[in-house]
Short mmCIF file of C-alpha atoms in Angstrom, two decimals:
data_model
loop_
_atom_site.label_atom_id
_atom_site.label_comp_id
_atom_site.label_asym_id
_atom_site.label_seq_id
_atom_site.Cartn_x
_atom_site.Cartn_y
_atom_site.Cartn_z
CA MET Y 1 71.86 127.15 201.45
CA ASP Y 2 74.49 124.53 202.19
CA LYS Y 3 74.72 122.69 205.47
CA GLY Y 4 77.91 124.49 206.40
CA ASN Y 5 76.00 127.61 207.24
CA GLN Y 6 73.68 125.69 209.53
CA SER Y 7 76.50 123.91 211.37
CA VAL Y 8 78.24 127.15 212.48
CA VAL Y 9 75.67 127.51 215.27
CA SER Y 10 74.93 124.06 216.64
CA GLU Y 11 72.81 125.25 219.57
CA PHE Y 12 70.98 128.30 220.88
CA VAL Y 13 70.88 129.73 224.41
CA LEU Y 14 67.45 130.44 225.88
CA LEU Y 15 67.50 133.37 228.29
CA GLY Y 16 64.29 132.13 229.91
CA LEU Y 17 61.70 134.05 231.89
CA CYS Y 18 63.88 135.46 234.66
CA HIS Y 19 67.37 135.31 236.20
CA SER Y 20 66.53 134.97 239.88
CA TRP Y 21 67.11 131.43 241.18
CA ASN Y 22 64.32 131.68 243.76
CA MET Y 23 61.89 132.88 241.11
CA GLN Y 24 62.92 130.04 238.81
CA VAL Y 25 62.22 127.47 241.55
CA LEU Y 26 58.79 129.02 242.08
CA LEU Y 27 58.09 129.01 238.34
CA LEU Y 28 59.24 125.40 238.12
CA MET Y 29 56.62 124.33 240.66
CA ILE Y 30 53.92 126.44 238.99
CA PHE Y 31 54.70 125.15 235.48
CA LEU Y 32 54.86 121.55 236.74
CA MET Y 33 51.45 121.80 238.43
CA LEU Y 34 49.95 123.53 235.40
CA TYR Y 35 51.35 120.91 233.01
CA LEU Y 36 50.08 118.00 235.08
CA THR Y 37 46.67 119.68 235.29
CA ILE Y 38 46.64 120.24 231.51
CA MET Y 39 47.39 116.60 230.81
CA LEU Y 40 44.91 115.31 233.41
CA GLY Y 41 42.06 117.66 232.48
CA ASN Y 42 42.32 117.17 228.73
CA THR Y 43 42.83 113.41 229.09
CA VAL Y 44 39.61 113.19 231.13
CA ILE Y 45 37.70 114.99 228.36
CA VAL Y 46 39.09 112.66 225.68
CA ILE Y 47 38.28 109.53 227.73
CA LEU Y 48 34.74 110.74 228.52
CA VAL Y 49 34.03 111.46 224.85
CA ILE Y 50 35.30 108.01 223.86
CA ILE Y 51 33.50 105.91 226.49
CA ASP Y 52 30.24 107.84 227.05
CA LEU Y 53 27.67 107.17 224.33
CA HIS Y 54 25.81 110.39 225.21
CA LEU Y 55 28.86 112.34 224.00
CA HIS Y 56 29.12 110.59 220.64
CA SER Y 57 28.16 113.67 218.64
CA PRO Y 58 30.06 116.05 216.33
CA MET Y 59 30.35 118.77 218.99
CA TYR Y 60 32.06 116.52 221.53
CA PHE Y 61 34.18 114.79 218.89
CA LEU Y 62 35.57 118.21 218.00
CA LEU Y 63 36.02 119.05 221.69
CA ALA Y 64 38.06 115.87 222.20
CA ASN Y 65 40.27 116.82 219.26
CA LEU Y 66 40.75 120.30 220.74
CA SER Y 67 41.92 118.65 223.96
CA LEU Y 68 44.39 116.50 222.02
CA VAL Y 69 45.81 119.56 220.25
CA ASP Y 70 46.11 121.40 223.57
CA MET Y 71 48.03 118.50 225.11
CA LEU Y 72 50.40 118.36 222.15
CA LEU Y 73 50.92 122.13 222.08
CA SER Y 74 51.73 122.24 225.79
CA SER Y 75 54.02 119.19 225.56
CA ILE Y 76 56.15 120.82 222.86
CA ILE Y 77 57.21 123.66 225.15
CA THR Y 78 56.42 123.04 228.82
CA PRO Y 79 58.56 119.94 229.69
CA LYS Y 80 61.65 121.61 228.20
CA THR Y 81 60.85 124.82 230.10
CA ILE Y 82 60.45 122.90 233.38
CA THR Y 83 63.84 121.18 233.04
CA ASP Y 84 65.49 124.47 232.04
CA PHE Y 85 64.49 126.04 235.37
CA LEU Y 86 67.01 123.64 236.95
CA ARG Y 87 69.85 124.65 234.62
CA GLU Y 88 72.13 127.63 234.76
CA MET Y 89 72.82 127.41 231.02
CA LYS Y 90 69.57 126.85 229.13
CA THR Y 91 70.54 125.53 225.71
CA ILE Y 92 68.64 123.93 222.85
CA SER Y 93 70.16 122.25 219.81
CA PHE Y 94 69.67 123.69 216.34
CA GLY Y 95 67.52 120.67 215.40
CA GLY Y 96 65.53 120.91 218.63
CA CYS Y 97 64.88 124.60 218.00
CA MET Y 98 63.66 123.90 214.46
CA CYS Y 99 61.41 121.10 215.77
CA GLN Y 100 59.88 123.46 218.35
CA ILE Y 101 59.10 126.00 215.64
CA LEU Y 102 57.64 123.34 213.35
CA PHE Y 103 55.37 121.70 215.91
CA VAL Y 104 54.28 124.93 217.64
CA HIS Y 105 53.06 126.32 214.32
CA LEU Y 106 51.59 122.96 213.29
CA CYS Y 107 49.53 122.68 216.48
CA GLY Y 108 48.79 126.40 216.64
CA GLY Y 109 47.56 126.54 213.04
CA SER Y 110 45.54 123.35 213.48
CA GLU Y 111 43.88 124.68 216.64
CA MET Y 112 42.89 127.93 214.93
CA VAL Y 113 41.15 126.05 212.12
CA LEU Y 114 39.63 123.60 214.59
CA LEU Y 115 38.08 126.48 216.55
CA VAL Y 116 36.54 127.72 213.28
CA VAL Y 117 35.14 124.23 212.65
CA MET Y 118 33.65 124.18 216.16
CA ALA Y 119 32.05 127.59 215.54
CA TYR Y 120 30.64 126.27 212.25
CA ASP Y 121 29.17 123.28 214.10
CA ARG Y 122 27.47 125.58 216.64
CA TYR Y 123 26.27 127.86 213.82
CA LEU Y 124 24.53 124.93 212.12
CA ALA Y 125 23.10 123.62 215.40
CA ILE Y 126 21.67 126.98 216.47
CA CYS Y 127 20.94 128.84 213.21
CA LYS Y 128 20.04 125.86 210.98
CA PRO Y 129 18.70 123.25 213.46
CA LEU Y 130 16.43 121.50 210.94
CA HIS Y 131 19.37 120.91 208.58
CA TYR Y 132 21.94 120.10 211.28
CA SER Y 133 21.79 116.31 211.04
CA THR Y 134 22.16 116.40 207.25
CA SER Y 135 24.71 119.22 207.14
CA ILE Y 136 27.21 117.75 209.58
CA SER Y 137 27.98 114.23 210.69
CA LEU Y 138 30.77 112.36 212.42
CA GLN Y 139 32.29 111.46 209.04
CA LYS Y 140 32.26 115.10 207.94
CA CYS Y 141 33.79 116.10 211.27
CA ILE Y 142 36.64 113.65 210.71
CA GLY Y 143 37.23 115.23 207.31
CA LEU Y 144 37.21 118.73 208.83
CA VAL Y 145 39.66 117.68 211.55
CA VAL Y 146 41.97 116.20 208.89
CA ALA Y 147 41.64 119.49 206.96
CA SER Y 148 42.60 121.46 210.09
CA TRP Y 149 45.76 119.37 210.52
CA THR Y 150 46.55 119.72 206.82
CA ILE Y 151 46.25 123.52 206.95
CA GLY Y 152 48.36 123.57 210.11
CA PHE Y 153 51.01 121.41 208.41
CA VAL Y 154 51.12 123.62 205.30
CA HIS Y 155 51.42 126.72 207.49
CA ALA Y 156 54.20 125.18 209.61
CA MET Y 157 56.12 124.02 206.55
CA SER Y 158 55.85 127.46 204.95
CA GLN Y 159 57.65 128.81 208.03
CA MET Y 160 60.24 126.03 208.11
CA VAL Y 161 61.15 126.21 204.41
CA MET Y 162 62.28 129.79 204.91
CA ILE Y 163 63.91 129.62 208.34
CA ILE Y 164 65.85 126.36 207.85
CA GLN Y 165 67.82 127.99 205.01
CA LEU Y 166 68.95 131.04 206.98
CA PRO Y 167 72.67 131.36 207.83
CA PHE Y 168 73.29 131.29 211.59
CA CYS Y 169 76.89 132.14 212.36
CA GLY Y 170 76.98 134.74 215.13
CA PRO Y 171 74.68 135.57 218.05
CA ARG Y 172 72.81 132.61 219.51
CA GLU Y 173 70.89 134.00 222.50
CA ILE Y 174 67.07 133.82 222.28
CA ASN Y 175 65.35 136.15 224.74
CA SER Y 176 62.52 133.75 225.58
CA PHE Y 177 61.90 130.30 227.05
CA PHE Y 178 61.33 128.57 223.69
CA CYS Y 179 62.18 129.01 220.02
CA ASP Y 180 59.82 131.11 217.96
CA VAL Y 181 60.12 132.50 214.46
CA PRO Y 182 60.42 136.27 215.15
CA LEU Y 183 63.20 135.74 217.72
CA VAL Y 184 65.19 133.15 215.74
CA ILE Y 185 65.09 135.21 212.53
CA LYS Y 186 66.81 138.09 214.34
CA LEU Y 187 69.85 135.82 214.93
CA ALA Y 188 70.44 135.17 211.21
CA CYS Y 189 73.69 136.54 209.75
CA MET Y 190 71.87 138.68 207.20
CA ASP Y 191 69.39 141.52 206.97
CA SER Y 192 66.23 139.68 208.01
CA TYR Y 193 63.87 142.62 208.49
CA THR Y 194 61.87 142.02 205.30
CA LEU Y 195 61.82 138.24 205.83
CA GLY Y 196 60.59 138.75 209.39
CA ILE Y 197 57.70 140.88 208.15
CA LEU Y 198 56.80 138.28 205.51
CA MET Y 199 56.86 135.38 207.96
CA ASN Y 200 54.86 137.29 210.56
CA ALA Y 201 52.42 138.19 207.78
CA ASP Y 202 52.11 134.48 206.94
CA THR Y 203 51.11 133.74 210.53
CA GLY Y 204 49.01 136.90 210.66
CA VAL Y 205 46.98 135.86 207.61
CA ILE Y 206 45.87 132.52 209.06
CA THR Y 207 45.32 134.10 212.49
CA MET Y 208 43.21 137.01 211.28
CA THR Y 209 41.30 134.91 208.71
CA CYS Y 210 40.26 132.40 211.37
CA PHE Y 211 39.49 135.17 213.86
CA ILE Y 212 37.25 137.03 211.39
CA LEU Y 213 35.43 133.82 210.44
CA LEU Y 214 34.86 133.14 214.13
CA LEU Y 215 33.51 136.64 214.72
CA ILE Y 216 31.10 136.29 211.80
CA SER Y 217 29.91 132.88 213.02
CA TYR Y 218 29.26 134.05 216.57
CA MET Y 219 27.60 137.27 215.41
CA CYS Y 220 25.15 135.17 213.37
CA ILE Y 221 24.61 132.88 216.36
CA LEU Y 222 23.98 135.75 218.75
CA LEU Y 223 21.52 137.37 216.34
CA THR Y 224 19.63 134.09 216.04
CA VAL Y 225 19.72 133.56 219.80
CA SER Y 226 18.26 137.01 220.45
CA GLN Y 227 15.19 136.04 218.39
CA SER Y 228 14.71 132.61 220.01
CA SER Y 229 12.69 131.49 223.01
CA LYS Y 230 14.17 132.18 226.43
CA THR Y 231 14.96 128.52 227.18
CA GLY Y 232 16.65 127.83 223.85
CA ALA Y 233 18.40 131.19 223.90
CA SER Y 234 19.79 130.58 227.39
CA LYS Y 235 21.22 127.17 226.46
CA ALA Y 236 22.69 128.41 223.17
CA LEU Y 237 24.12 131.51 224.79
CA SER Y 238 25.77 129.42 227.52
CA THR Y 239 27.44 127.20 224.92
CA CYS Y 240 28.53 130.14 222.77
CA THR Y 241 29.91 132.06 225.75
CA ALA Y 242 32.27 129.17 226.52
CA HIS Y 243 33.41 129.04 222.89
CA ILE Y 244 33.90 132.81 222.71
CA MET Y 245 36.00 132.78 225.89
CA VAL Y 246 38.27 130.10 224.40
CA VAL Y 247 38.58 132.07 221.14
CA VAL Y 248 39.51 135.33 222.90
CA LEU Y 249 42.03 133.61 225.19
CA PHE Y 250 43.68 131.76 222.29
CA PHE Y 251 43.68 134.43 219.56
CA GLY Y 252 44.46 137.43 221.79
CA PRO Y 253 48.10 136.48 222.46
CA CYS Y 254 48.62 135.27 218.86
CA ILE Y 255 47.38 138.55 217.39
CA PHE Y 256 49.56 140.59 219.76
CA ILE Y 257 52.71 138.53 219.08
CA TYR Y 258 52.42 138.07 215.31
CA VAL Y 259 50.17 140.89 214.07
CA TRP Y 260 50.80 143.82 216.43
CA PRO Y 261 53.69 145.87 214.99
CA LEU Y 262 55.33 146.73 218.33
CA SER Y 263 57.49 144.24 220.23
CA ILE Y 264 57.64 144.50 224.03
CA THR Y 265 59.91 141.77 225.43
CA TRP Y 266 58.25 141.19 228.81
CA MET Y 267 54.79 141.35 227.24
CA ASP Y 268 55.77 138.89 224.49
CA LYS Y 269 57.12 136.48 227.12
CA PHE Y 270 53.94 136.73 229.18
CA LEU Y 271 51.69 136.19 226.16
CA ALA Y 272 53.84 133.30 224.93
CA MET Y 273 53.49 131.72 228.38
CA PHE Y 274 49.74 132.38 228.31
CA PHE Y 275 49.46 130.84 224.83
CA SER Y 276 51.49 127.71 225.61
CA VAL Y 277 50.56 126.97 229.24
CA LEU Y 278 47.51 128.86 230.46
CA THR Y 279 45.20 128.48 227.43
CA PRO Y 280 45.47 124.65 227.34
CA ILE Y 281 44.49 124.52 231.03
CA LEU Y 282 41.61 126.99 230.63
CA ASN Y 283 40.01 125.13 227.73
CA PRO Y 284 38.94 122.04 229.72
CA SER Y 285 37.99 124.24 232.68
CA ILE Y 286 35.73 126.47 230.59
CA TYR Y 287 34.08 123.62 228.71
CA THR Y 288 33.56 121.31 231.69
CA LEU Y 289 32.34 123.98 234.11
CA ARG Y 290 29.82 125.39 231.63
CA ASN Y 291 28.71 122.18 229.92
CA LYS Y 292 25.97 120.11 231.55
CA GLU Y 293 26.52 117.07 229.32
CA ILE Y 294 30.18 116.86 230.35
CA LYS Y 295 29.16 117.19 234.01
CA TRP Y 296 26.60 114.39 233.65
CA ALA Y 297 29.18 112.24 231.85
CA MET Y 298 31.61 112.70 234.74
CA LYS Y 299 28.89 111.73 237.23
CA ARG Y 300 28.02 108.62 235.18
CA PHE Y 301 31.69 107.69 235.00
CA ARG Y 302 32.13 108.07 238.76
CA SER Y 303 28.96 106.04 239.44
CA TYR Y 304 30.13 103.30 237.11
CA HIS Y 305 33.57 103.26 238.71
CA ILE Y 306 32.09 103.07 242.23
CA ASP Y 307 29.68 100.29 241.23
CA PHE Y 308 32.49 98.40 239.51
CA LYS Y 309 34.69 98.57 242.63
CA GLY Y 310 31.69 97.57 244.80
CA ASN Y 311 31.18 94.40 242.80
CA PHE Y 312 34.69 93.37 243.58
#
């Protein structure tokens, strides 16, 4: 497809979440507070994992990477959404729209695989404890994180290769607050029904594959936990419950948007908001509130900070 077809539509119009000015001001304040909390909460987790020697283990290395992905995913969408609440005409350039699609699917695909890696780590720790130290190490975790980003990149590029070639020459209104594949495809000046199904299937494959792998991992963990001692079972179950909550909160909206055959506009908007804003803020909350090591690390950090200030 030549560049002439792409240049006919130089920008898209985002219809946003609502049309009421008062509601937009309220949403602006809510999104701003949520975004600042996302960045602060996830940054704290990353810093604690880096500076606290007690957290230098595969599990917390993966948790820090999850926090980084959450910060990136939220930053792709939320700042633009916040500034759009102040504008009557919410526009995004063609290049900006393509970048949103690319990086949303890059981070989304990477996070899905990363959650599978985290489940694999907990499976080894709980079901194969004697082989844990030999089966997984920090070096292997780095390789698995690189693999998650690679899979996310391949997935994102598979979306971009198809959508960047579509002819956009007519309608340019996107009924959402950010660019996403199903909505942008509908604006192409061609019959895009089959292509839309194929591209949703591409996202659906990685989503459902990761989700099934996660279900299998946690089923094995729960079966092992049920046969363990009460103390060990309680600790393992607490850890797994936090992971399962994150999985359900992350994969639920993705499955509904990309796998569920029906499209309900208000529901899609809500789930997209949940996926891009609420999940990244719930991840640090779930992990920190239910994880004793993180709590102790925060106490050690505060004690060190107080002692450091006292010496000066």
